Coordinates of C-alpha atoms and ligand atoms in Angstrom, one line a residue:
X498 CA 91.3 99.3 86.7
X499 CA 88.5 99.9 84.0
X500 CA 89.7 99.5 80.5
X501 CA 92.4 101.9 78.8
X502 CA 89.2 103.6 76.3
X503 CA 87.9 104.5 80.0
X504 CA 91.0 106.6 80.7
X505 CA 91.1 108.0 77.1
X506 CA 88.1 109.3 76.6
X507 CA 88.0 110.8 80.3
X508 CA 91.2 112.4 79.2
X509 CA 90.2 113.8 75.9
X510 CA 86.8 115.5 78.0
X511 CA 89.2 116.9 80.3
X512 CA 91.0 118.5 77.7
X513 CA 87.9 119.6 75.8
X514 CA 87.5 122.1 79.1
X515 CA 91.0 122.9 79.9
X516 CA 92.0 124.9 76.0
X517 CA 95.2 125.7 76.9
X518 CA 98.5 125.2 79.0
X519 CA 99.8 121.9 80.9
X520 CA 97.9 120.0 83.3
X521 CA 100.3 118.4 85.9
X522 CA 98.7 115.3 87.9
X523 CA 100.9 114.0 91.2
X524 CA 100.0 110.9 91.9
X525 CA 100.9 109.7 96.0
X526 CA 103.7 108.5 97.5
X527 CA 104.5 106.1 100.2
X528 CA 103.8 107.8 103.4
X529 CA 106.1 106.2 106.3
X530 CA 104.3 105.1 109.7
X531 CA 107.9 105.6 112.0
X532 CA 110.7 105.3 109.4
X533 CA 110.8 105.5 105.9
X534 CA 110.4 101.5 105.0
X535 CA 107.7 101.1 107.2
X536 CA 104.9 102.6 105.7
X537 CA 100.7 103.1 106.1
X538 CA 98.3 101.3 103.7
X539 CA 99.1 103.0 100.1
X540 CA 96.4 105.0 98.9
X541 CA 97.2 106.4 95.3
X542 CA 95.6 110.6 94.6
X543 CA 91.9 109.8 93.6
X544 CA 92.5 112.4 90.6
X545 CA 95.2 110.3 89.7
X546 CA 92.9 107.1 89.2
X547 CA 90.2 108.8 87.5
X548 CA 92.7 110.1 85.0
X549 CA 95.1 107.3 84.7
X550 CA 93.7 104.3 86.7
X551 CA 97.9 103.7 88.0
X552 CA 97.5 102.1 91.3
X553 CA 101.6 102.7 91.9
X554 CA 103.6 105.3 94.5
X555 CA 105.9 107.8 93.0
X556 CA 104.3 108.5 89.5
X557 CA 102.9 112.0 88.0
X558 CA 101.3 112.9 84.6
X559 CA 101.2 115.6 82.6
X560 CA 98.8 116.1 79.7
X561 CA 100.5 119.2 77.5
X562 CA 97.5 120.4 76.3
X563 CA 98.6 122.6 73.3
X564 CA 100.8 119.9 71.7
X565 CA 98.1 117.4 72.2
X566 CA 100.7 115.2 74.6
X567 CA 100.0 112.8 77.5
X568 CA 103.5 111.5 79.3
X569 CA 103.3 109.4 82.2
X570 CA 106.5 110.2 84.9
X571 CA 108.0 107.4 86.9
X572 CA 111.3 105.3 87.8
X573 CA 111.5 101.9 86.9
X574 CA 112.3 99.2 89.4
X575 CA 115.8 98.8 89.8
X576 CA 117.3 95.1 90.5
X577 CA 117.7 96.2 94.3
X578 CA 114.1 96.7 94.5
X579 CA 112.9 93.4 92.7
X580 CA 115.1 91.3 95.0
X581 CA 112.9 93.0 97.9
X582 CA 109.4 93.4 96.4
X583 CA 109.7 91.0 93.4
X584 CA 108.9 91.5 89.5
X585 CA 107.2 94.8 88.6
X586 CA 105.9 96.2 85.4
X587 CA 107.8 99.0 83.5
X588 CA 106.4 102.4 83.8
X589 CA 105.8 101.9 79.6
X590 CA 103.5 98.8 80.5
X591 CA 101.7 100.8 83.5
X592 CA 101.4 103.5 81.3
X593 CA 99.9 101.3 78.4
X594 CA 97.4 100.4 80.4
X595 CA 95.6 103.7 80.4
X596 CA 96.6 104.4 77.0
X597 CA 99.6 107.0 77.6
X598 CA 102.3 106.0 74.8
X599 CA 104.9 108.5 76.4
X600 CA 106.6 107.2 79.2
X601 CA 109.9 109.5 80.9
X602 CA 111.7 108.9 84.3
X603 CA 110.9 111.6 87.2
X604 CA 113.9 113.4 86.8
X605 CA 112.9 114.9 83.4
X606 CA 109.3 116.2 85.1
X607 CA 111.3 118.8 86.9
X608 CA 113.1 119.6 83.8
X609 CA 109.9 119.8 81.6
X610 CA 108.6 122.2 84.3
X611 CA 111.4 124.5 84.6
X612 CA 111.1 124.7 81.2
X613 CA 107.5 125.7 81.0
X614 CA 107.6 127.9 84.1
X615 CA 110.7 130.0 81.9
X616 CA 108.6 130.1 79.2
X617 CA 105.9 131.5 80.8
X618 CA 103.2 128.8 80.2
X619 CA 100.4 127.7 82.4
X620 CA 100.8 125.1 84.7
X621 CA 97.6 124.0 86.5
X622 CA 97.1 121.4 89.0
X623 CA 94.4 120.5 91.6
X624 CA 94.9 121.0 95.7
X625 CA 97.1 119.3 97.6
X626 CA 96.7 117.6 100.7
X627 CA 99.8 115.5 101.0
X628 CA 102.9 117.5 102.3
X629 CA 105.4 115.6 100.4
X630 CA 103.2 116.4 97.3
X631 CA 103.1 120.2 98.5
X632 CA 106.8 120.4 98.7
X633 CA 107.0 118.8 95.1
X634 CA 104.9 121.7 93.6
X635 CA 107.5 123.9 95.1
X636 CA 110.7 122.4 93.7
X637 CA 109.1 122.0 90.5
X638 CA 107.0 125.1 90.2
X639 CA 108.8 127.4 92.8
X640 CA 105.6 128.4 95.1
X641 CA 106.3 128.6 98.4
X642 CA 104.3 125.4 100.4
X643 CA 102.4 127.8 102.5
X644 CA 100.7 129.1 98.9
X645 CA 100.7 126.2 96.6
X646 CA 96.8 125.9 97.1
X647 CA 96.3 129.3 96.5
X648 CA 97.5 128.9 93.0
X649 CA 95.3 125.7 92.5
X650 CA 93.3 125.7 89.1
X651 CA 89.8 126.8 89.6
X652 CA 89.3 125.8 86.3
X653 CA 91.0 122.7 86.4
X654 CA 88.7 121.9 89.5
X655 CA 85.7 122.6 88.0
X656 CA 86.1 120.5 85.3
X657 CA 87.4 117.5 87.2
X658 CA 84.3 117.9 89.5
X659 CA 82.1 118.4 86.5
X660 CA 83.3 115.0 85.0
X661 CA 83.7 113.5 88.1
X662 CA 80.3 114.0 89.8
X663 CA 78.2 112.0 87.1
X664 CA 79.3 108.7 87.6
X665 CA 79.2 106.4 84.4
X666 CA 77.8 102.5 84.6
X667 CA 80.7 100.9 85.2
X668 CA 81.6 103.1 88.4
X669 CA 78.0 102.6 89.6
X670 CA 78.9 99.0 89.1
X671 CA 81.8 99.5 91.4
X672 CA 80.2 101.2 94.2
X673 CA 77.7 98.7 93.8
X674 CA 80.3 95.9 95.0
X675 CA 81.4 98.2 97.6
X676 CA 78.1 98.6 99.2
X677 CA 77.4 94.9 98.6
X678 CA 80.7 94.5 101.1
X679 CA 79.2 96.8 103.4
X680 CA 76.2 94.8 103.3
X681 CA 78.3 91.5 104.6
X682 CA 80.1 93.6 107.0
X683 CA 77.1 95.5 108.7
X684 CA 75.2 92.2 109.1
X685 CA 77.9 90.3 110.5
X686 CA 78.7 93.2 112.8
X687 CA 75.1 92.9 114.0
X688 CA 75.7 89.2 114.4
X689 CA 78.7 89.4 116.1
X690 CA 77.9 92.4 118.5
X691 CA 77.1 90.7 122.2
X692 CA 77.0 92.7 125.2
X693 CA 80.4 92.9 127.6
X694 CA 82.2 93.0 124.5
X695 CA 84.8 95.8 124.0
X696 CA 83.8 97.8 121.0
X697 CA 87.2 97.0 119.4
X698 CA 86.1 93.8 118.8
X699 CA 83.7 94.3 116.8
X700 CA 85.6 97.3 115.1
X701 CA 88.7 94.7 114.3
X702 CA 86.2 92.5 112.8
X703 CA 84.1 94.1 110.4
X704 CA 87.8 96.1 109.4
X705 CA 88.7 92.2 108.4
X706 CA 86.5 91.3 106.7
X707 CA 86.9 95.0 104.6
X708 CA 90.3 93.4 104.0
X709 CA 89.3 89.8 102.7
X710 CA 86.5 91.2 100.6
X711 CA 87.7 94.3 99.3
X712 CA 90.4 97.2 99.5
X713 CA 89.8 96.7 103.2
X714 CA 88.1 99.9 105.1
X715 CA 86.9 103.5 103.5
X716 CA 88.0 105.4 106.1
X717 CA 88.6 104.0 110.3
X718 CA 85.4 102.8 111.2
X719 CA 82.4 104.6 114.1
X720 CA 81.6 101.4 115.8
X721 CA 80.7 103.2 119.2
X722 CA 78.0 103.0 122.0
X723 CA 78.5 106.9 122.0
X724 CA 76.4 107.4 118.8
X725 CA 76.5 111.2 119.9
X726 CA 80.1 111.7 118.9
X727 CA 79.5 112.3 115.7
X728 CA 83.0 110.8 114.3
X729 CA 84.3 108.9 117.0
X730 CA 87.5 106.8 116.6
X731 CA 87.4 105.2 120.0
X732 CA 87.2 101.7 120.7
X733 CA 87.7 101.0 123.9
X734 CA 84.4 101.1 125.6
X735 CA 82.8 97.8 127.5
X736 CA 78.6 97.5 125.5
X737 CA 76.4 96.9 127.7
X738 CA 73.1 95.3 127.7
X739 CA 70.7 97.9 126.8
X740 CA 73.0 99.8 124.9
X741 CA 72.6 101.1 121.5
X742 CA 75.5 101.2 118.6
X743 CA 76.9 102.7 115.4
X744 CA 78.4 101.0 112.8
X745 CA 79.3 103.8 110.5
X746 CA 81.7 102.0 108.1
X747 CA 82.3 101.9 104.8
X748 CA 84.5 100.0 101.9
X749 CA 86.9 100.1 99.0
X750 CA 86.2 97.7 96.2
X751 CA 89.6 97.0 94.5
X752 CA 89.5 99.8 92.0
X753 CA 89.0 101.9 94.8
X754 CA 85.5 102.9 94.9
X755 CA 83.6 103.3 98.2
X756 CA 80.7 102.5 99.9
X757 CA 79.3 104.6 103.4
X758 CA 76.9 103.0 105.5
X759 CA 75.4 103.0 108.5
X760 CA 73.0 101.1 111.2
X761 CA 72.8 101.4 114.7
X762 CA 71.0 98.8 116.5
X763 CA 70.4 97.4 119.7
X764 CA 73.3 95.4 121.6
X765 CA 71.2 92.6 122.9
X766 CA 69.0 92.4 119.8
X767 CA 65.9 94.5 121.0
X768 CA 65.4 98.0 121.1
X769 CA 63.8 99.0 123.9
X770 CA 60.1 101.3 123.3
X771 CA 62.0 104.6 123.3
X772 CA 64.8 103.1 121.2
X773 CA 62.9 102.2 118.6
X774 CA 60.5 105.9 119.0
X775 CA 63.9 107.7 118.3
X776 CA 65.0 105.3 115.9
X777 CA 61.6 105.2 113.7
X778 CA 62.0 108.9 113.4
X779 CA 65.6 108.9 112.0
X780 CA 64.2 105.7 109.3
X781 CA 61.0 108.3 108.6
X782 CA 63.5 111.3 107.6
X783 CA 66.0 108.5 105.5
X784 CA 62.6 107.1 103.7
X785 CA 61.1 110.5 103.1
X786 CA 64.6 111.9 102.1
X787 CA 65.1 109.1 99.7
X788 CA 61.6 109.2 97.9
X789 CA 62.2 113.1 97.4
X790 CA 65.1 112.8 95.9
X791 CA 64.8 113.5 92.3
X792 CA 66.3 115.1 88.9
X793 CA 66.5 118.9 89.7
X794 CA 65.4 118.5 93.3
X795 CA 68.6 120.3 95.3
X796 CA 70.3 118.6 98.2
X797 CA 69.4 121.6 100.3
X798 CA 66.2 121.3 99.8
X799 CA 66.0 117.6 100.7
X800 CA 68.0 117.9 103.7
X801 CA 65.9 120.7 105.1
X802 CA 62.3 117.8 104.4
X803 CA 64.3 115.2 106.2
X804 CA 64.9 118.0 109.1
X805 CA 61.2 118.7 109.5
X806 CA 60.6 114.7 109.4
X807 CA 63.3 114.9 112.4
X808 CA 61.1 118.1 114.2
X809 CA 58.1 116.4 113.6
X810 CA 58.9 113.1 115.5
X811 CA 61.0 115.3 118.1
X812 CA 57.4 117.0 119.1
X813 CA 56.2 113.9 119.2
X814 CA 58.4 113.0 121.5
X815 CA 57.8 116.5 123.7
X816 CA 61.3 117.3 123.4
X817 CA 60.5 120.0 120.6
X818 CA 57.5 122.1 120.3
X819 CA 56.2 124.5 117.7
X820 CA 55.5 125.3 114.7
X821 CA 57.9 122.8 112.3
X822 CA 59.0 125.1 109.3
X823 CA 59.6 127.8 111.7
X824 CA 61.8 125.5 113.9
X825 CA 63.7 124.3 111.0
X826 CA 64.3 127.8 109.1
X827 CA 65.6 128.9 112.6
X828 CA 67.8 126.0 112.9
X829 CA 66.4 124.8 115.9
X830 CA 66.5 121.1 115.1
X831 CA 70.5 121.5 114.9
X832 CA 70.3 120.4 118.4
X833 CA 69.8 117.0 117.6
X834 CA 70.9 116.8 113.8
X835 CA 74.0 118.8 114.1
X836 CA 75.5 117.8 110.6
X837 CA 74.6 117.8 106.8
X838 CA 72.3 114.8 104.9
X839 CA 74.8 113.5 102.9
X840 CA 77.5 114.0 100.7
X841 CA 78.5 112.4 97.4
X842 CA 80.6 109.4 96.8
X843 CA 82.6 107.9 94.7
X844 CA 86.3 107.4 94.6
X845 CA 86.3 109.0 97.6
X846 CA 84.4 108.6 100.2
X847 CA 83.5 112.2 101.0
X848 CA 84.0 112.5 96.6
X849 CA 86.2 115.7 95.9
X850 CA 86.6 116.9 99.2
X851 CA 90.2 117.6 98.4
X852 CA 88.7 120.2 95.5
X853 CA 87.0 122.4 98.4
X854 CA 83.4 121.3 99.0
X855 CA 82.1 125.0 97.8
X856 CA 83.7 124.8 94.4
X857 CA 81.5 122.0 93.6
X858 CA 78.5 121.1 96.2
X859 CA 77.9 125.4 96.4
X860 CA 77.3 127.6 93.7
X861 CA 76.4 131.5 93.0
X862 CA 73.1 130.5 93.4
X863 CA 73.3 128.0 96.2
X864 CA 75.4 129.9 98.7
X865 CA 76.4 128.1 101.7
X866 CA 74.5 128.4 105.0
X867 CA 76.7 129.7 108.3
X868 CA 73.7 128.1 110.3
X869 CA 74.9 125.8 113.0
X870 CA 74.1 122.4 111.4
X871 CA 73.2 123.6 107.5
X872 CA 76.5 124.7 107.3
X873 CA 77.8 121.0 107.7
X874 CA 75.7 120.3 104.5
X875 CA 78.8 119.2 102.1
X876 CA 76.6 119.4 98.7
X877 CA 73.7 121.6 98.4
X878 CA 73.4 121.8 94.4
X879 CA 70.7 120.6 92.2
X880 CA 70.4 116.8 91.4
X881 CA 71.3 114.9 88.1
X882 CA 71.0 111.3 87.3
X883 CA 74.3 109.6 87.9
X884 CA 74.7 111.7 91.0
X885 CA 76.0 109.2 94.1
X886 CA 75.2 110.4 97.4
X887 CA 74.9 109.4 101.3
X888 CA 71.5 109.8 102.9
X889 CA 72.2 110.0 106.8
X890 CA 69.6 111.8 108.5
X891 CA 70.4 111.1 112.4
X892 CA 69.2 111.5 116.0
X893 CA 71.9 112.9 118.8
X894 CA 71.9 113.8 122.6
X895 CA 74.7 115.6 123.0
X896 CA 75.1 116.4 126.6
X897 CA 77.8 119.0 126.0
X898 CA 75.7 121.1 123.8
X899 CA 72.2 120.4 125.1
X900 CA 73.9 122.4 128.5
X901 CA 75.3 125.0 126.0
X902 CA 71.8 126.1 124.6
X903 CA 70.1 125.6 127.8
X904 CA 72.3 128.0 129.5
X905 CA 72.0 130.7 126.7
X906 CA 67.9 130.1 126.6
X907 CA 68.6 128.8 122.7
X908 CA 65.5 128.4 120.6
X909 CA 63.5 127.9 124.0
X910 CA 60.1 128.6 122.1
X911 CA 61.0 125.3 119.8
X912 CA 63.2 123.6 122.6
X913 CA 61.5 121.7 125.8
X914 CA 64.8 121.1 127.5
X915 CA 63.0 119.9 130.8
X916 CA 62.2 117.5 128.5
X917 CA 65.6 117.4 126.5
X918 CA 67.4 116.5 129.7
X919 CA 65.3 113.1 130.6
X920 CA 67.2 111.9 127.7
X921 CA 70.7 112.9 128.4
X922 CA 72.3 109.1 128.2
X923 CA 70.5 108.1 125.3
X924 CA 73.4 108.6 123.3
X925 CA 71.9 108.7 119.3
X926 CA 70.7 107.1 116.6
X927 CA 71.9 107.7 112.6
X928 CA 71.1 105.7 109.4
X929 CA 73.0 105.8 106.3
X930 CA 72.1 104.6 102.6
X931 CA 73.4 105.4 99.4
X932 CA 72.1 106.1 96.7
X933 CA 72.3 107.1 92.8
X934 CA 69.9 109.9 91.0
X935 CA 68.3 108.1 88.3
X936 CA 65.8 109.4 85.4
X937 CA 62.8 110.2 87.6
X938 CA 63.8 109.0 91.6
X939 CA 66.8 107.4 92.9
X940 CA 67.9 103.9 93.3
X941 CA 69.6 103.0 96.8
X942 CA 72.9 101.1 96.2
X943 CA 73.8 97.5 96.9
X944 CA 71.7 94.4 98.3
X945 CA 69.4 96.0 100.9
X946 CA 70.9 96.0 104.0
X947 CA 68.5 95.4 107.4
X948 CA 66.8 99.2 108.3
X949 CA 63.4 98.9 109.8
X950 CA 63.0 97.7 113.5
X951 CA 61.4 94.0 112.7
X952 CA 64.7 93.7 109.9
X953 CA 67.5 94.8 112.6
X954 CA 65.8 93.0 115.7
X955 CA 66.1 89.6 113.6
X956 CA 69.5 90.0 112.5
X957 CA 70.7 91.6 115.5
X958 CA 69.2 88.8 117.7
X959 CA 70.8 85.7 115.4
X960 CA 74.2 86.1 116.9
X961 CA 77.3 84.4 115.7
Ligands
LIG1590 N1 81.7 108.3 107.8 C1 81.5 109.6 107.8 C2 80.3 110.0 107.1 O1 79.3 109.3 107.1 O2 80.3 110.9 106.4
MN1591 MN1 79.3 107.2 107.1
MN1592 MN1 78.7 109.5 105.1

């Protein structure tokens, strides 16, 4: 964790924005696998770390905002639980870390919000995601599960995201590392990668080598020879020679900032000429997309550039035909690039999901599209610097939905689907960076990881 003055002054912003009331913070618990001591990798509440840094289960925070008081909640290990899991700190010294003095057992949460909900105060908290969490907010605030995100602050999440989505030095620093992993993990993948391998080999390695370098993985990893599936958490699929693959994985650093990246390359080490067609047009929308991104520019705006890049090579191709802004506005490209550019990043890897993308990356006047495709756009605003983001423009041939349109006659003044259909197997092609918004550009993240043809070809065709 960063230093306690980190945590502080985050703390005393928040409460710059938030006049009034209590703020109540739930940190996560242990989340059991098949019985209650066998549990899933521990992930603590990502609000929970930028306020407190406590990388513990079963903790919660409160910052009483009129009385200018910050307690941290949380049981003390009792001799039972050292003889299984050995020495642990006291709550006080967790707590000292982050620079909260007040320190209480869990017990006297419920008790201090009984006693605010009698009162009348306000009690605001952020959405909730974890169940066990949701049924917390219940017992201690009595709102009934199915409506505890309803009464989520919208205030409290608009400050969080406010804070949160300009990312200080030291954070860039951390998602520096984590993209610095990735770059280890997405070149030894290409390495490794040999065709009649099952793609769970290659998935089981890179997800080691997340583990001995870092937090271990982001999120599970794409590593698929059916780049069309856009998330695809199968591994069980024999590559062949010829094949293309994605590598869409990511890392924690051990503070728990993540990287997002992704290559697909050739199996054997050499695309083939249409390979590297498709793929040249993806790297031409990620290039452009990257050297338009700017102060003030919005996302939207930069995601619809990199969709005429993605037109433009498509007509080149003959599987799309007129005129390119016209294609675009109608959504025609969709087709091919069903899903949004990029989204931010930070201590999560989709950052602030769990605040409802359209309370931060949408505003009154950046309303979100319903457009097949745009609509998958997770942020949309305007562009700061400190702003981390994904740039993953991609390439699909989905045969489920290329049979949809054709049937319905879909866009066929932009659409060649004669054309379209000669390339049913090709499966896809997507490439992700990341990046930060400096002063007048952007900067991508990390030790530059192999992205034009001649770069993948030679590490893809130095196998391990
Ligand atoms: N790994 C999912 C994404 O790129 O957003
Ligand atoms: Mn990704
Ligand atoms: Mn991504």
């Amino acid at each position: 964790m960063f230093n306690a003055k980190t945590y502080i002054q985050r703390r005393s912003e928040l409460k710059k924005k938030i006049k009034n009331g209590l703020i109540l913070f739930l940190g996560n618990n242990e989340a059991p696998m098949n019985y209650t001591d066998n549990t899933y990798h521990f992930r603590q509440d990502s609000t929970f770390l930028y306020y407190f840094g406590l990388d513990r289960a079963e903790l919660a925070a409160i910052i009483d905002v009129d009385e200018d008081k910050e307690i941290v909640f949380g049981n003390d290990f009792t001799i039972d639980m050292i003889v299984w899991m050995g020495p642990q700190p006291t709550i006080k010294q967790h707590a000292a870390k982050c620079g909260v003095k007040i320190t209480k057992p869990l017990s006297e949460l419920e008790t201090i919000c009984t006693n605010a909900v009698k009162q009348g105060r306000k009690i605001q908290f952020i959405p909730q995601y974890r169940y066990d969490n949701i049924l917390t907010i219940q017992r201690l605030l009595g709102i009934s599960p199915k409506k505890v995100n309803d009464y989520a602050s919208m205030a409290l999440i608009q400050a969080a995201a406010e804070q949160r989505l300009v990312k200080s030095k030291e954070e860039i620093a951390e998602i520096e590392k984590a993209v610095n992993i990735a770059y280890e993990m997405h070149t030894a993948a290409m390495r490794f990668t040999k065709p009649g391998m099952y793609e769970r080999e290659v998935a089981g390695f890179i997800e080691g080598l997340a583990l001995s370098l870092g937090n271990g993985l982001a999120f599970p990893p794409i590593f698929s020879r059916n780049v069309q599936t856009l998330h695809n958490h199968y591994y069980g699929n024999k590559l062949k020679d010829g094949d293309l693959v994605v590598n869409d994985s990511g890392v924690e650093a051990v503070s728990h900032y993540s990287s997002d990246i992704t290559r697909t390359f050739p199996v054997n080490g050499k695309f083939t000429p249409v390979q590297k067609f498709i793929y040249e047009i993806v790297l031409a929308a990620n290039m452009t997309a990257i050297n338009e991104i700017k102060p003030k520019q919005n996302y939207k705006s930069i995601h619809l550039k990199a969709a005429e890049v993605i037109t433009d090579g498509l007509k080149a191709l003959g599987v799309m035909k007129g005129n390119t802004k016209d294609a675009v506005e109608a959504g025609a490209h969709a087709l091919f690039f069903p899903h949004g550019l990029g989204h931010l990043m930070g201590l999560d890897v989709h950052d602030m999901e769990n605040y409802g993308e359209n309370n931060f990356g949408y505003d009154e006047k950046t309303k979100r599209s319903t457009q097949f495709g745009l609509k998958s756009l997770r942020y949309a605003r305007p562009l700061v610097p400190g702003v981390v983001l994904t740039v993953e423009p991609g390439i699909y041939f989905i045969p489920e939905l290329i049979d949809k349109w054709q049937s319905e006659k879909k866009f066929s003044e932009f659409i060649n689907y004669a054309k379209v259909n000669q390339f049913r197997k090709f499966s896809g092609v997507r490439i992700e960076d990341d990046i930060v918004v400096t002063n007048n550009g952007c900067r991508v993240l990390g030790k530059p990881i192999p992205k034009t043809v001649d770069e993948v070809e030679a590490v893809a065709s130095d196998k391990i």
